[in-house]
GROMACS .gro file of N, CA and C in nm:
model
  279
    1MET      N    1   0.806  -1.090  -0.697
    1MET     CA    2   0.789  -0.948  -0.678
    1MET      C    3   0.657  -0.904  -0.740
    2ILE      N    4   0.584  -0.824  -0.666
    2ILE     CA    5   0.455  -0.775  -0.714
    2ILE      C    6   0.451  -0.623  -0.705
    3PRO      N    7   0.370  -0.558  -0.790
    3PRO     CA    8   0.377  -0.412  -0.803
    3PRO      C    9   0.308  -0.333  -0.693
    4VAL      N   10   0.354  -0.209  -0.683
    4VAL     CA   11   0.294  -0.110  -0.593
    4VAL      C   12   0.293   0.024  -0.667
    5GLY      N   13   0.187   0.101  -0.645
    5GLY     CA   14   0.179   0.235  -0.701
    5GLY      C   15   0.144   0.333  -0.590
    6ILE      N   16   0.224   0.437  -0.576
    6ILE     CA   17   0.205   0.537  -0.471
    6ILE      C   18   0.202   0.675  -0.536
    7SER      N   19   0.112   0.762  -0.489
    7SER     CA   20   0.107   0.899  -0.539
    7SER      C   21   0.057   0.991  -0.428
    8PHE      N   22   0.077   1.121  -0.449
    8PHE     CA   23   0.023   1.218  -0.354
    8PHE      C   24  -0.016   1.344  -0.430
    9GLU      N   25  -0.111   1.417  -0.371
    9GLU     CA   26  -0.161   1.542  -0.428
    9GLU      C   27  -0.073   1.659  -0.380
   10SER      N   28  -0.111   1.779  -0.416
   10SER     CA   29  -0.035   1.900  -0.379
   10SER      C   30  -0.031   1.917  -0.227
   11LEU      N   31   0.079   1.973  -0.180
   11LEU     CA   32   0.095   2.000  -0.037
   11LEU      C   33   0.011   2.120   0.004
   12ASP      N   34  -0.044   2.115   0.125
   12ASP     CA   35  -0.113   2.232   0.179
   12ASP      C   36  -0.011   2.320   0.252
   13GLN      N   37  -0.057   2.426   0.317
   13GLN     CA   38   0.034   2.519   0.383
   13GLN      C   39   0.108   2.456   0.501
   14ASN      N   40   0.059   2.343   0.551
   14ASN     CA   41   0.124   2.273   0.662
   14ASN      C   42   0.213   2.158   0.616
   15GLY      N   43   0.224   2.138   0.486
   15GLY     CA   44   0.307   2.029   0.434
   15GLY      C   45   0.236   1.897   0.423
   16ASN      N   46   0.104   1.897   0.443
   16ASN     CA   47   0.025   1.774   0.431
   16ASN      C   48  -0.027   1.757   0.289
   17ALA      N   49  -0.047   1.633   0.250
   17ALA     CA   50  -0.103   1.602   0.118
   17ALA      C   51  -0.193   1.481   0.131
   18LEU      N   52  -0.282   1.466   0.034
   18LEU     CA   53  -0.361   1.345   0.024
   18LEU      C   54  -0.272   1.242  -0.045
   19ASN      N   55  -0.242   1.133   0.026
   19ASN     CA   56  -0.153   1.027  -0.022
   19ASN      C   57  -0.236   0.905  -0.058
   20PHE      N   58  -0.201   0.840  -0.169
   20PHE     CA   59  -0.272   0.721  -0.216
   20PHE      C   60  -0.173   0.608  -0.239
   21GLY      N   61  -0.221   0.487  -0.226
   21GLY     CA   62  -0.140   0.372  -0.262
   21GLY      C   63  -0.226   0.256  -0.307
   22GLU      N   64  -0.175   0.180  -0.403
   22GLU     CA   65  -0.236   0.053  -0.443
   22GLU      C   66  -0.124  -0.050  -0.443
   23ILE      N   67  -0.141  -0.154  -0.364
   23ILE     CA   68  -0.038  -0.254  -0.346
   23ILE      C   69  -0.094  -0.391  -0.380
   24ALA      N   70  -0.026  -0.463  -0.468
   24ALA     CA   71  -0.061  -0.601  -0.497
   24ALA      C   72   0.003  -0.687  -0.388
   25ILE      N   73  -0.076  -0.777  -0.331
   25ILE     CA   74  -0.031  -0.852  -0.214
   25ILE      C   75  -0.086  -0.994  -0.220
   26LEU      N   76  -0.007  -1.088  -0.175
   26LEU     CA   77  -0.054  -1.227  -0.170
   26LEU      C   78  -0.161  -1.240  -0.062
   27GLN      N   79  -0.259  -1.323  -0.087
   27GLN     CA   80  -0.373  -1.337   0.005
   27GLN      C   81  -0.328  -1.369   0.147
   28GLU      N   82  -0.231  -1.457   0.162
   28GLU     CA   83  -0.189  -1.497   0.297
   28GLU      C   84  -0.115  -1.386   0.372
   29GLU      N   85  -0.072  -1.282   0.303
   29GLU     CA   86  -0.001  -1.173   0.367
   29GLU      C   87  -0.093  -1.059   0.412
   30ILE      N   88  -0.218  -1.066   0.376
   30ILE     CA   89  -0.312  -0.958   0.405
   30ILE      C   90  -0.326  -0.928   0.555
   31PRO      N   91  -0.349  -1.025   0.643
   31PRO     CA   92  -0.375  -0.991   0.783
   31PRO      C   93  -0.263  -0.908   0.849
   32LEU      N   94  -0.139  -0.953   0.841
   32LEU     CA   95  -0.030  -0.880   0.906
   32LEU      C   96  -0.004  -0.745   0.841
   33PHE      N   97  -0.008  -0.742   0.708
   33PHE     CA   98   0.017  -0.616   0.637
   33PHE      C   99  -0.092  -0.514   0.669
   34MET      N  100  -0.217  -0.557   0.663
   34MET     CA  101  -0.328  -0.465   0.689
   34MET      C  102  -0.326  -0.418   0.834
   35GLN      N  103  -0.294  -0.506   0.927
   35GLN     CA  104  -0.285  -0.466   1.067
   35GLN      C  105  -0.178  -0.359   1.086
   36SER      N  106  -0.064  -0.377   1.022
   36SER     CA  107   0.044  -0.279   1.031
   36SER      C  108   0.001  -0.144   0.973
   37ILE      N  109  -0.065  -0.147   0.859
   37ILE     CA  110  -0.112  -0.024   0.794
   37ILE      C  111  -0.210   0.051   0.885
   38VAL      N  112  -0.310  -0.019   0.935
   38VAL     CA  113  -0.415   0.043   1.017
   38VAL      C  114  -0.358   0.096   1.149
   39GLN      N  115  -0.268   0.021   1.212
   39GLN     CA  116  -0.209   0.065   1.339
   39GLN      C  117  -0.128   0.194   1.324
   40GLN      N  118  -0.084   0.223   1.203
   40GLN     CA  119  -0.007   0.345   1.180
   40GLN      C  120  -0.096   0.462   1.136
   41GLY      N  121  -0.228   0.440   1.136
   41GLY     CA  122  -0.321   0.548   1.106
   41GLY      C  123  -0.353   0.568   0.959
   42ILE      N  124  -0.316   0.471   0.876
   42ILE     CA  125  -0.347   0.479   0.733
   42ILE      C  126  -0.481   0.411   0.709
   43ILE      N  127  -0.563   0.471   0.624
   43ILE     CA  128  -0.696   0.419   0.593
   43ILE      C  129  -0.687   0.315   0.482
   44VAL      N  130  -0.750   0.200   0.503
   44VAL     CA  131  -0.765   0.100   0.397
   44VAL      C  132  -0.900   0.128   0.332
   45SER      N  133  -0.898   0.171   0.206
   45SER     CA  134  -1.022   0.209   0.138
   45SER      C  135  -1.080   0.098   0.052
   46ALA      N  136  -1.001  -0.003   0.018
   46ALA     CA  137  -1.053  -0.115  -0.061
   46ALA      C  138  -0.956  -0.232  -0.055
   47LEU      N  139  -1.013  -0.351  -0.067
   47LEU     CA  140  -0.936  -0.475  -0.079
   47LEU      C  141  -1.012  -0.563  -0.177
   48HIS      N  142  -0.949  -0.599  -0.287
   48HIS     CA  143  -1.019  -0.676  -0.391
   48HIS      C  144  -0.920  -0.754  -0.476
   49ASN      N  145  -0.974  -0.840  -0.561
   49ASN     CA  146  -0.890  -0.911  -0.657
   49ASN      C  147  -0.930  -0.868  -0.798
   50HIS      N  148  -0.846  -0.898  -0.895
   50HIS     CA  149  -0.874  -0.865  -1.035
   50HIS      C  150  -0.908  -0.989  -1.116
   51TRP      N  151  -0.860  -1.103  -1.073
   51TRP     CA  152  -0.873  -1.226  -1.152
   51TRP      C  153  -0.928  -1.339  -1.067
   52LEU      N  154  -1.015  -1.419  -1.126
   52LEU     CA  155  -1.067  -1.538  -1.060
   52LEU      C  156  -0.978  -1.657  -1.093
   53TYR      N  157  -0.972  -1.752  -1.004
   53TYR     CA  158  -0.898  -1.878  -1.024
   53TYR      C  159  -0.749  -1.858  -1.043
   54MET      N  160  -0.694  -1.752  -0.993
   54MET     CA  161  -0.551  -1.726  -1.004
   54MET      C  162  -0.479  -1.792  -0.887
   55LYS      N  163  -0.367  -1.857  -0.915
   55LYS     CA  164  -0.287  -1.918  -0.809
   55LYS      C  165  -0.142  -1.877  -0.831
   56PRO      N  166  -0.080  -1.815  -0.731
   56PRO     CA  167  -0.140  -1.779  -0.603
   56PRO      C  168  -0.237  -1.661  -0.621
   57LEU      N  169  -0.330  -1.649  -0.527
   57LEU     CA  170  -0.428  -1.541  -0.534
   57LEU      C  171  -0.362  -1.409  -0.495
   58ILE      N  172  -0.366  -1.315  -0.586
   58ILE     CA  173  -0.310  -1.182  -0.561
   58ILE      C  174  -0.426  -1.086  -0.539
   59MET      N  175  -0.421  -1.016  -0.426
   59MET     CA  176  -0.522  -0.917  -0.390
   59MET      C  177  -0.462  -0.778  -0.407
   60TYR      N  178  -0.550  -0.679  -0.417
   60TYR     CA  179  -0.507  -0.540  -0.432
   60TYR      C  180  -0.566  -0.460  -0.317
   61ILE      N  181  -0.478  -0.396  -0.242
   61ILE     CA  182  -0.520  -0.316  -0.127
   61ILE      C  183  -0.498  -0.169  -0.161
   62HIS      N  184  -0.601  -0.088  -0.141
   62HIS     CA  185  -0.595   0.056  -0.166
   62HIS      C  186  -0.589   0.126  -0.031
   63ILE      N  187  -0.496   0.218  -0.018
   63ILE     CA  188  -0.476   0.289   0.109
   63ILE      C  189  -0.469   0.439   0.083
   64GLN      N  190  -0.494   0.516   0.190
   64GLN     CA  191  -0.486   0.662   0.178
   64GLN      C  192  -0.464   0.725   0.315
   65SER      N  193  -0.409   0.845   0.313
   65SER     CA  194  -0.392   0.923   0.435
   65SER      C  195  -0.374   1.070   0.397
   66VAL      N  196  -0.391   1.156   0.495
   66VAL     CA  197  -0.359   1.299   0.479
   66VAL      C  198  -0.250   1.329   0.581
   67GLU      N  199  -0.131   1.350   0.530
   67GLU     CA  200  -0.013   1.375   0.612
   67GLU      C  201   0.102   1.411   0.518
   68PRO      N  202   0.218   1.449   0.571
   68PRO     CA  203   0.332   1.473   0.482
   68PRO      C  204   0.366   1.345   0.404
   69PRO      N  205   0.391   1.356   0.275
   69PRO     CA  206   0.421   1.238   0.194
   69PRO      C  207   0.538   1.154   0.247
   70LEU      N  208   0.639   1.218   0.303
   70LEU     CA  209   0.751   1.143   0.356
   70LEU      C  210   0.709   1.056   0.475
   71SER      N  211   0.619   1.106   0.559
   71SER     CA  212   0.567   1.026   0.670
   71SER      C  213   0.491   0.905   0.618
   72PHE      N  214   0.409   0.926   0.515
   72PHE     CA  215   0.335   0.817   0.452
   72PHE      C  216   0.432   0.712   0.398
   73ALA      N  217   0.537   0.757   0.330
   73ALA     CA  218   0.636   0.665   0.272
   73ALA      C  219   0.707   0.584   0.380
   74LYS      N  220   0.742   0.647   0.491
   74LYS     CA  221   0.809   0.576   0.600
   74LYS      C  222   0.718   0.470   0.661
   75LYS      N  223   0.590   0.502   0.677
   75LYS     CA  224   0.495   0.405   0.730
   75LYS      C  225   0.481   0.285   0.636
   76LEU      N  226   0.474   0.313   0.505
   76LEU     CA  227   0.465   0.204   0.409
   76LEU      C  228   0.589   0.117   0.413
   77ALA      N  229   0.706   0.179   0.419
   77ALA     CA  230   0.831   0.103   0.426
   77ALA      C  231   0.830   0.009   0.546
   78ASN      N  232   0.779   0.057   0.658
   78ASN     CA  233   0.767  -0.027   0.777
   78ASN      C  234   0.672  -0.145   0.751
   79SER      N  235   0.559  -0.119   0.689
   79SER     CA  236   0.461  -0.225   0.662
   79SER      C  237   0.512  -0.325   0.559
   80PHE      N  238   0.595  -0.280   0.465
   80PHE     CA  239   0.649  -0.372   0.365
   80PHE      C  240   0.733  -0.482   0.428
   81SER      N  241   0.783  -0.461   0.549
   81SER     CA  242   0.863  -0.564   0.616
   81SER      C  243   0.780  -0.688   0.648
   82PHE      N  244   0.647  -0.677   0.641
   82PHE     CA  245   0.560  -0.792   0.667
   82PHE      C  246   0.532  -0.874   0.542
   83LEU      N  247   0.585  -0.834   0.428
   83LEU     CA  248   0.564  -0.906   0.302
   83LEU      C  249   0.679  -1.001   0.275
   84SER      N  250   0.651  -1.109   0.203
   84SER     CA  251   0.755  -1.208   0.174
   84SER      C  252   0.855  -1.159   0.070
   85SER      N  253   0.815  -1.063  -0.014
   85SER     CA  254   0.907  -1.002  -0.108
   85SER      C  255   0.876  -0.853  -0.116
   86TYR      N  256   0.978  -0.774  -0.137
   86TYR     CA  257   0.961  -0.629  -0.141
   86TYR      C  258   0.891  -0.590  -0.270
   87PRO      N  259   0.789  -0.503  -0.264
   87PRO     CA  260   0.716  -0.463  -0.385
   87PRO      C  261   0.805  -0.387  -0.483
   88ILE      N  262   0.762  -0.385  -0.608
   88ILE     CA  263   0.830  -0.309  -0.713
   88ILE      C  264   0.731  -0.212  -0.774
   89THR      N  265   0.781  -0.108  -0.839
   89THR     CA  266   0.692  -0.017  -0.910
   89THR      C  267   0.660  -0.074  -1.046
   90ASP      N  268   0.550  -0.030  -1.105
   90ASP     CA  269   0.508  -0.081  -1.235
   90ASP      C  270   0.612  -0.061  -1.343
   91ASN      N  271   0.689   0.046  -1.337
   91ASN     CA  272   0.786   0.072  -1.444
   91ASN      C  273   0.912  -0.012  -1.432
   92GLU      N  274   0.927  -0.090  -1.324
   92GLU     CA  275   1.041  -0.180  -1.309
   92GLU      C  276   1.012  -0.320  -1.359
   93SER      N  277   0.885  -0.351  -1.387
   93SER     CA  278   0.851  -0.487  -1.426
   93SER      C  279   0.875  -0.512  -1.573
   0.00000   0.00000   0.00000
């Protein structure tokens, strides 16, 4: 299990918010996960690693969108189905 952090800003008058996410993901899971994210209209703003020579290699993907937070959450839940294990929040580790 690897961590995920999701947050959103204040809602506007239409119920939209700036939504953010940072998801730790195994390198081999990046193509399918990223394809799912992008096809749902979520922006991938960064993809990077924190540590060199780590095995397995864990990458960090940063995502964002402007939409109702519940819509963002549903899209993420759909994309999580492409991962080998369901992410956890930092406070559960």
